Each structure stands twice: as C-alpha cells, then as structure tokens.
C-alpha cells in the first residue's frame, strides 16, 4: 500500500477559547457533547425538515486542511457540508464542500481533505430534504491541520477485527453470549521516515500520548481505511539502515467505540 496516509491528531474544536453552538438541540443531546472525545456522546438536532448546523468559533484563525466526522446521521436523501470562513457570515464561505458519503461506512467516519486555509469559523451544515422530518446527529467534529506521510503507512501494517462479545460458559458446558461491538486493532510501522517526518511523528506522540483519540487515515483515497482511535502501545522512534537517513516509529492503534 504505497499510498498517501494522513493523520489528524490535533482537533482545533477541542482547544481552549472555542465556542460551539447549534441550530437546535434535542433534549439530552446538547451541542456541548461535541467537546468530548467519546464518539457515543452525540449532538442531535430537533426533528425538522429544515437545514441544521453546528457552528464552531475557534476564537482565532487556525490553519486547516482536513475535517473528519464520526457517528454522522443525515436525513434520507440529505447531505452534510463542511464550511469555513474568516467571519461568522455564511452566504459565500471560503470553503463550502460536501462530504462524500461512502456506500459502506465500516468505521463510521467521514473525511474531507482540502487546500490549507487559515480561518476562524467552521460550520458543519446538514442539508435536508423538505419531505423528511427527522433529526440529524454528530458525534465528533474534527477540523485540523493534518500530518501527511507521502510514502504511506501500508508497509509493515497489520489490521485485525476484534469481536468484544462476552462468552459465558456454565459448569455444564452451556454457552451464553453477550453480543457486543466489533473493534479494529492496528499495528502500524512507519519505517521509511526522514528527519522531518520523524520529528512530526514525535510531535504527534507528544500531543496524543495514549490518552487522546485521533484520526488515522491509512489511504486518503479510501474512507473505509480511516479510523478514530488511540495509541495503546509503543511510542519508540528508531534509526534504521546503515547509511540512509531512515527512521521507524511503530505503534499499536485501537479503534475508539
């Protein structure tokens, strides 16, 4: 997989001084849920046929070149757009692009990459059909300036699907299963990094450690290879080769459910 990989590890919407508002919020699903790293803590709109939105005032201009969404529910026939602007004016925003909705959404992630811009305001706009009266939902909104590895992360990659179901076996051998979610677990080995990429990986590790989830996009052309999760093991950086300036930075990554 010699394809470009992208890592969104610093969410401008989680920085201090940020204000998040919404067009409307259903009882029990406030827009403040979007300040949490837990994807199951969602914002939900009220039931309506009109457009709905989440608006993020970053407090200051931030360089951004990507936005990731997790746990998105749109109306049947509707769409969701990423908008960004220098001011709180949305007639002709600087960025106004629809997310592509994949036919399968195995990782429940939508990703959008674009040319870098330095802007203060972000809006996630749900454009709904006038014939469907439903709510929309959003778990994570993640505008960011991502780290891109042009050589990709496929070399040395392993990916497993773990079933978290609980199997209970009685003394007599009867089995009972508590069915639970399935989870992706990855072993990633960026092993052809130059000095600049090595230092960028160190900056990533310094920011997220093993405590903060982030977006790992193994192939920018395939949204089903984009995962929201956290590093669970290993932050080593090692020099490899005798003469080439090549570095490895292996880590284990687990999907956040």
Short mmCIF file of N, CA and C in Angstrom, two decimals, residues 2 23 65 75 130 151 155 191 196 231:
data_model
loop_
_atom_site.label_atom_id
_atom_site.label_comp_id
_atom_site.label_asym_id
_atom_site.label_seq_id
_atom_site.Cartn_x
_atom_site.Cartn_y
_atom_site.Cartn_z
N UNK A 2 1.48 1.55 -1.15
CA UNK A 2 2.31 2.75 -1.25
C UNK A 2 1.43 3.94 -1.59
N UNK A 23 -27.93 24.91 15.58
CA UNK A 23 -29.22 25.46 15.16
C UNK A 23 -30.31 25.12 16.17
N UNK A 65 -6.52 21.85 6.90
CA UNK A 65 -6.50 21.24 5.57
C UNK A 65 -7.31 19.96 5.55
N UNK A 75 -30.38 12.99 7.07
CA UNK A 75 -31.68 12.61 6.56
C UNK A 75 -31.52 11.76 5.31
N UNK A 130 -36.88 18.43 2.03
CA UNK A 130 -38.08 19.04 2.61
C UNK A 130 -39.17 18.03 2.90
N UNK A 151 4.70 8.55 1.65
CA UNK A 151 5.04 7.16 1.33
C UNK A 151 4.00 6.18 1.84
N UNK A 155 3.37 -0.34 4.59
CA UNK A 155 4.48 -1.27 4.78
C UNK A 155 4.60 -1.62 6.26
N UNK A 191 8.14 3.15 8.66
CA UNK A 191 9.54 2.72 8.77
C UNK A 191 10.43 3.26 7.65
N UNK A 196 12.52 15.07 9.05
CA UNK A 196 11.35 15.95 9.22
C UNK A 196 10.13 15.14 9.63
N UNK A 231 -3.57 5.48 20.37
CA UNK A 231 -2.38 4.65 20.51
C UNK A 231 -2.49 3.88 21.83
#
